[in-house]
């Protein structure tokens, strides 16, 4: 399927950092980030908890440089802050970057999965139908053709019950849709959508055989975009998202909503 550009933290290819890491240190670095990020998001390391770098070295069995790089990444996500002569302190969820695919993946793996799915579904419902309409007006001819091809391949994979293939195509379809809008802010949601679709599959929230109607709606979106019919593309995308919301609603019925404090400007 070509380059998986949603691998980066904002739906873009992961950028190389300024420090060259060996394959082993890269693996340790990744494991340290995943270990700490998962525990913070799950609440095992609660808000306000302070830990020292040397404690993490002992606990994770890694070097100081690996801990330092892992903490730097977690700081960029808003999960922790470093305080001189105090240590590394866990920050409240209101500080986290909710758009980062890593944070999304960690939240989907925890008890707050339903709330995360709701937030993502509501975001997609607001954005994707508009993106579909814009793609019908703006997308390059090659992207339109590819979108139609992908939609038909999705239908074949869905009917065959080929879950891995369907997931790959589903991610590619929605990434093309966002990219085709010609709106760079919509396009930068590719990583978030990819984590949503992957999380639903990994956690058993997707059927092995997607409903035939939903498969056809994806074809309808693609063909409307190919034909330059904005209203039809938007309507078909709306139908997909309404069905998605309906299918997942039970997972978040009891989940509280998150209200981020409004910070007053100085």
C-alpha positions as a Python dict, from the first residue, in 0.01 Angstrom:
ca = {
    (1, 'X'): (0, 0, 0),
    (2, 'X'): (301, 229, -15),
    (3, 'X'): (435, 443, 265),
    (4, 'X'): (243, 424, 592),
    (5, 'X'): (261, 791, 662),
    (6, 'X'): (42, 770, 970),
    (7, 'X'): (325, 617, 1173),
    (8, 'X'): (442, 953, 1306),
    (9, 'X'): (304, 1141, 1603),
    (10, 'X'): (85, 1373, 1399),
    (11, 'X'): (-4, 1154, 1107),
    (12, 'X'): (331, 1228, 947),
    (13, 'X'): (642, 1011, 910),
    (14, 'X'): (831, 990, 1238),
    (15, 'X'): (1113, 1242, 1226),
    (16, 'X'): (1466, 1140, 1313),
    (17, 'X'): (1583, 1293, 1637),
    (18, 'X'): (1912, 1473, 1684),
    (19, 'X'): (2069, 1176, 1864),
    (20, 'X'): (2168, 871, 1660),
    (21, 'X'): (2055, 553, 1833),
    (22, 'X'): (2170, 198, 1770),
    (23, 'X'): (1900, -67, 1696),
    (24, 'X'): (1928, -197, 2054),
    (25, 'X'): (1906, 146, 2218),
    (26, 'X'): (1615, 236, 1988),
    (27, 'X'): (1432, -74, 2109),
    (28, 'X'): (1503, 9, 2473),
    (29, 'X'): (1399, 369, 2412),
    (30, 'X'): (1067, 254, 2262),
    (31, 'X'): (1005, 10, 2545),
    (32, 'X'): (1071, 279, 2805),
    (33, 'X'): (827, 520, 2640),
    (34, 'X'): (560, 251, 2608),
    (35, 'X'): (606, 133, 2966),
    (36, 'X'): (583, 478, 3121),
    (37, 'X'): (320, 615, 2884),
    (38, 'X'): (89, 320, 2936),
    (39, 'X'): (121, 337, 3315),
    (40, 'X'): (59, 711, 3327),
    (41, 'X'): (-249, 697, 3105),
    (42, 'X'): (-383, 396, 3299),
    (43, 'X'): (-340, 586, 3627),
    (44, 'X'): (-82, 344, 3769),
    (45, 'X'): (145, 648, 3793),
    (46, 'X'): (-112, 903, 3912),
    (47, 'X'): (-119, 1277, 3867),
    (48, 'X'): (141, 1443, 4088),
    (49, 'X'): (348, 1128, 4131),
    (50, 'X'): (721, 1209, 4132),
    (51, 'X'): (992, 968, 4028),
    (52, 'X'): (1368, 1009, 3996),
    (53, 'X'): (1563, 925, 3682),
    (54, 'X'): (1781, 681, 3873),
    (55, 'X'): (1470, 498, 3993),
    (56, 'X'): (1358, 455, 3634),
    (57, 'X'): (1703, 330, 3537),
    (58, 'X'): (1681, 57, 3801),
    (59, 'X'): (1319, -28, 3734),
    (60, 'X'): (1341, -41, 3355),
    (61, 'X'): (1699, -174, 3344),
    (62, 'X'): (1808, 93, 3098),
    (63, 'X'): (2077, 361, 3083),
    (64, 'X'): (2039, 723, 3189),
    (65, 'X'): (2044, 834, 2823),
    (66, 'X'): (1749, 606, 2741),
    (67, 'X'): (1554, 741, 3039),
    (68, 'X'): (1637, 1097, 2938),
    (69, 'X'): (1515, 1044, 2580),
    (70, 'X'): (1197, 867, 2698),
    (71, 'X'): (1119, 1149, 2940),
    (72, 'X'): (1181, 1403, 2665),
    (73, 'X'): (918, 1232, 2447),
    (74, 'X'): (669, 1210, 2734),
    (75, 'X'): (726, 1580, 2807),
    (76, 'X'): (645, 1665, 2446),
    (77, 'X'): (315, 1477, 2489),
    (78, 'X'): (232, 1669, 2807),
    (79, 'X'): (242, 1360, 3031),
    (80, 'X'): (528, 1467, 3258),
    (81, 'X'): (741, 1761, 3355),
    (82, 'X'): (1090, 1767, 3501),
    (83, 'X'): (1149, 1981, 3807),
    (84, 'X'): (1503, 2066, 3904),
    (85, 'X'): (1611, 1903, 4233),
    (86, 'X'): (1269, 1734, 4260),
    (87, 'X'): (1234, 1481, 3979),
    (88, 'X'): (995, 1380, 3704),
    (89, 'X'): (634, 1462, 3789),
    (90, 'X'): (324, 1316, 3625),
    (91, 'X'): (87, 1580, 3487),
    (92, 'X'): (-296, 1567, 3482),
    (93, 'X'): (-478, 1445, 3170),
    (94, 'X'): (-582, 1802, 3090),
    (95, 'X'): (-216, 1863, 2995),
    (96, 'X'): (-186, 1564, 2760),
    (97, 'X'): (-187, 1608, 2384),
    (98, 'X'): (-515, 1433, 2297),
    (99, 'X'): (-437, 1437, 1924),
    (100, 'X'): (-113, 1240, 1949),
    (101, 'X'): (-155, 884, 1815),
    (102, 'X'): (58, 740, 2098),
    (103, 'X'): (-168, 895, 2363),
    (104, 'X'): (-473, 770, 2172),
    (105, 'X'): (-330, 417, 2157),
    (106, 'X'): (-256, 416, 2531),
    (107, 'X'): (-603, 545, 2614),
    (108, 'X'): (-765, 281, 2391),
    (109, 'X'): (-572, 13, 2580),
    (110, 'X'): (-703, 125, 2919),
    (111, 'X'): (-1024, 155, 3114),
    (112, 'X'): (-1104, 486, 2945),
    (113, 'X'): (-1138, 317, 2606),
    (114, 'X'): (-1504, 405, 2570),
    (115, 'X'): (-1450, 774, 2638),
    (116, 'X'): (-1161, 782, 2391),
    (117, 'X'): (-1370, 609, 2124),
    (118, 'X'): (-1651, 858, 2180),
    (119, 'X'): (-1421, 1157, 2146),
    (120, 'X'): (-1265, 1017, 1831),
    (121, 'X'): (-1600, 922, 1677),
    (122, 'X'): (-1737, 1270, 1744),
    (123, 'X'): (-1425, 1427, 1594),
    (124, 'X'): (-1449, 1210, 1284),
    (125, 'X'): (-1821, 1281, 1250),
    (126, 'X'): (-1748, 1652, 1247),
    (127, 'X'): (-1455, 1632, 1004),
    (128, 'X'): (-1486, 1341, 760),
    (129, 'X'): (-1816, 1435, 589),
    (130, 'X'): (-1679, 1786, 527),
    (131, 'X'): (-1351, 1636, 406),
    (132, 'X'): (-1542, 1410, 166),
    (133, 'X'): (-1729, 1709, 21),
    (134, 'X'): (-1405, 1906, -16),
    (135, 'X'): (-1234, 1605, -179),
    (136, 'X'): (-1511, 1592, -438),
    (137, 'X'): (-1429, 1952, -525),
    (138, 'X'): (-1051, 1953, -487),
    (139, 'X'): (-890, 1608, -503),
    (140, 'X'): (-642, 1532, -784),
    (141, 'X'): (-760, 1287, -1048),
    (142, 'X'): (-512, 1018, -939),
    (143, 'X'): (-633, 1029, -579),
    (144, 'X'): (-995, 1001, -694),
    (145, 'X'): (-916, 690, -897),
    (146, 'X'): (-719, 534, -612),
    (147, 'X'): (-1002, 601, -367),
    (148, 'X'): (-1248, 414, -590),
    (149, 'X'): (-1005, 122, -628),
    (150, 'X'): (-950, 106, -252),
    (151, 'X'): (-1325, 115, -179),
    (152, 'X'): (-1387, -186, -403),
    (153, 'X'): (-1090, -373, -255),
    (154, 'X'): (-1231, -296, 92),
    (155, 'X'): (-1561, -450, -5),
    (156, 'X'): (-1387, -764, -131),
    (157, 'X'): (-1175, -796, 186),
    (158, 'X'): (-1476, -732, 409),
    (159, 'X'): (-1689, -993, 236),
    (160, 'X'): (-1401, -1242, 256),
    (161, 'X'): (-1352, -1178, 629),
    (162, 'X'): (-986, -1085, 573),
    (163, 'X'): (-950, -867, 883),
    (164, 'X'): (-582, -760, 847),
    (165, 'X'): (-628, -672, 481),
    (166, 'X'): (-953, -486, 551),
    (167, 'X'): (-790, -283, 829),
    (168, 'X'): (-500, -185, 602),
    (169, 'X'): (-740, -77, 327),
    (170, 'X'): (-974, 100, 570),
    (171, 'X'): (-688, 311, 707),
    (172, 'X'): (-570, 390, 356),
    (173, 'X'): (-923, 485, 244),
    (174, 'X'): (-981, 734, 524),
    (175, 'X'): (-628, 873, 492),
    (176, 'X'): (-687, 939, 122),
    (177, 'X'): (-1019, 1099, 205),
    (178, 'X'): (-860, 1342, 450),
    (179, 'X'): (-567, 1413, 222),
    (180, 'X'): (-794, 1467, -77),
    (181, 'X'): (-978, 1745, 100),
    (182, 'X'): (-687, 1978, 30),
    (183, 'X'): (-707, 2097, 391),
    (184, 'X'): (-373, 2036, 563),
    (185, 'X'): (-532, 2042, 909),
    (186, 'X'): (-775, 1766, 811),
    (187, 'X'): (-488, 1572, 652),
    (188, 'X'): (-295, 1584, 980),
    (189, 'X'): (-569, 1377, 1143),
    (190, 'X'): (-459, 1069, 947),
    (191, 'X'): (-261, 929, 1238),
    (192, 'X'): (-550, 972, 1479),
    (193, 'X'): (-794, 798, 1245),
    (194, 'X'): (-544, 516, 1188),
    (195, 'X'): (-512, 457, 1564),
    (196, 'X'): (-891, 460, 1599),
    (197, 'X'): (-945, 198, 1331),
    (198, 'X'): (-653, -12, 1457),
    (199, 'X'): (-773, 11, 1817),
    (200, 'X'): (-1125, -97, 1728),
    (201, 'X'): (-984, -402, 1550),
    (202, 'X'): (-722, -493, 1813),
    (203, 'X'): (-976, -469, 2096),
    (204, 'X'): (-1242, -675, 1919),
    (205, 'X'): (-1482, -393, 1838),
    (206, 'X'): (-1497, -461, 1464),
    (207, 'X'): (-1688, -754, 1307),
    (208, 'X'): (-1498, -1006, 1096),
    (209, 'X'): (-1746, -935, 819),
    (210, 'X'): (-1844, -567, 805),
    (211, 'X'): (-2205, -501, 714),
    (212, 'X'): (-2268, -497, 339),
    (213, 'X'): (-2444, -161, 365),
    (214, 'X'): (-2143, 2, 531),
    (215, 'X'): (-1914, -143, 266),
    (216, 'X'): (-2136, -1, -7),
    (217, 'X'): (-2138, 341, 160),
    (218, 'X'): (-1759, 351, 132),
    (219, 'X'): (-1794, 280, -240),
    (220, 'X'): (-2061, 552, -259),
    (221, 'X'): (-1826, 805, -96),
    (222, 'X'): (-1544, 719, -335),
    (223, 'X'): (-1760, 727, -646),
    (224, 'X'): (-1921, 1056, -546),
    (225, 'X'): (-1576, 1207, -496),
    (226, 'X'): (-1463, 1067, -832),
    (227, 'X'): (-1770, 1225, -995),
    (228, 'X'): (-1717, 1560, -823),
    (229, 'X'): (-2050, 1534, -641),
    (230, 'X'): (-1980, 1708, -308),
    (231, 'X'): (-2327, 1677, -148),
    (232, 'X'): (-2348, 1305, -230),
    (233, 'X'): (-1998, 1243, -90),
    (234, 'X'): (-2083, 1429, 229),
    (235, 'X'): (-2414, 1244, 269),
    (236, 'X'): (-2256, 899, 224),
    (237, 'X'): (-1977, 984, 469),
    (238, 'X'): (-2238, 1104, 718),
    (239, 'X'): (-2415, 769, 690),
    (240, 'X'): (-2090, 584, 763),
    (241, 'X'): (-2023, 794, 1072),
    (242, 'X'): (-2380, 769, 1205),
    (243, 'X'): (-2362, 391, 1179),
    (244, 'X'): (-2019, 389, 1345),
    (245, 'X'): (-2152, 597, 1635),
    (246, 'X'): (-2453, 368, 1672),
    (247, 'X'): (-2240, 51, 1673),
    (248, 'X'): (-1999, 179, 1938),
    (249, 'X'): (-2237, 374, 2162),
    (250, 'X'): (-2265, 96, 2420),
    (251, 'X'): (-1890, 112, 2486),
    (252, 'X'): (-1911, 465, 2625),
    (253, 'X'): (-2256, 487, 2785),
    (254, 'X'): (-2115, 490, 3140),
    (255, 'X'): (-1795, 677, 3060),
    (256, 'X'): (-1765, 1033, 3197),
    (257, 'X'): (-1684, 1317, 2962),
    (258, 'X'): (-1362, 1515, 2994),
    (259, 'X'): (-1390, 1889, 3054),
    (260, 'X'): (-1064, 2073, 2992),
    (261, 'X'): (-1022, 2390, 3203),
    (262, 'X'): (-1021, 2711, 3005),
    (263, 'X'): (-699, 2897, 3067),
    (264, 'X'): (-736, 3272, 3093),
    (265, 'X'): (-493, 3477, 2891),
    (266, 'X'): (-260, 3690, 3108),
}
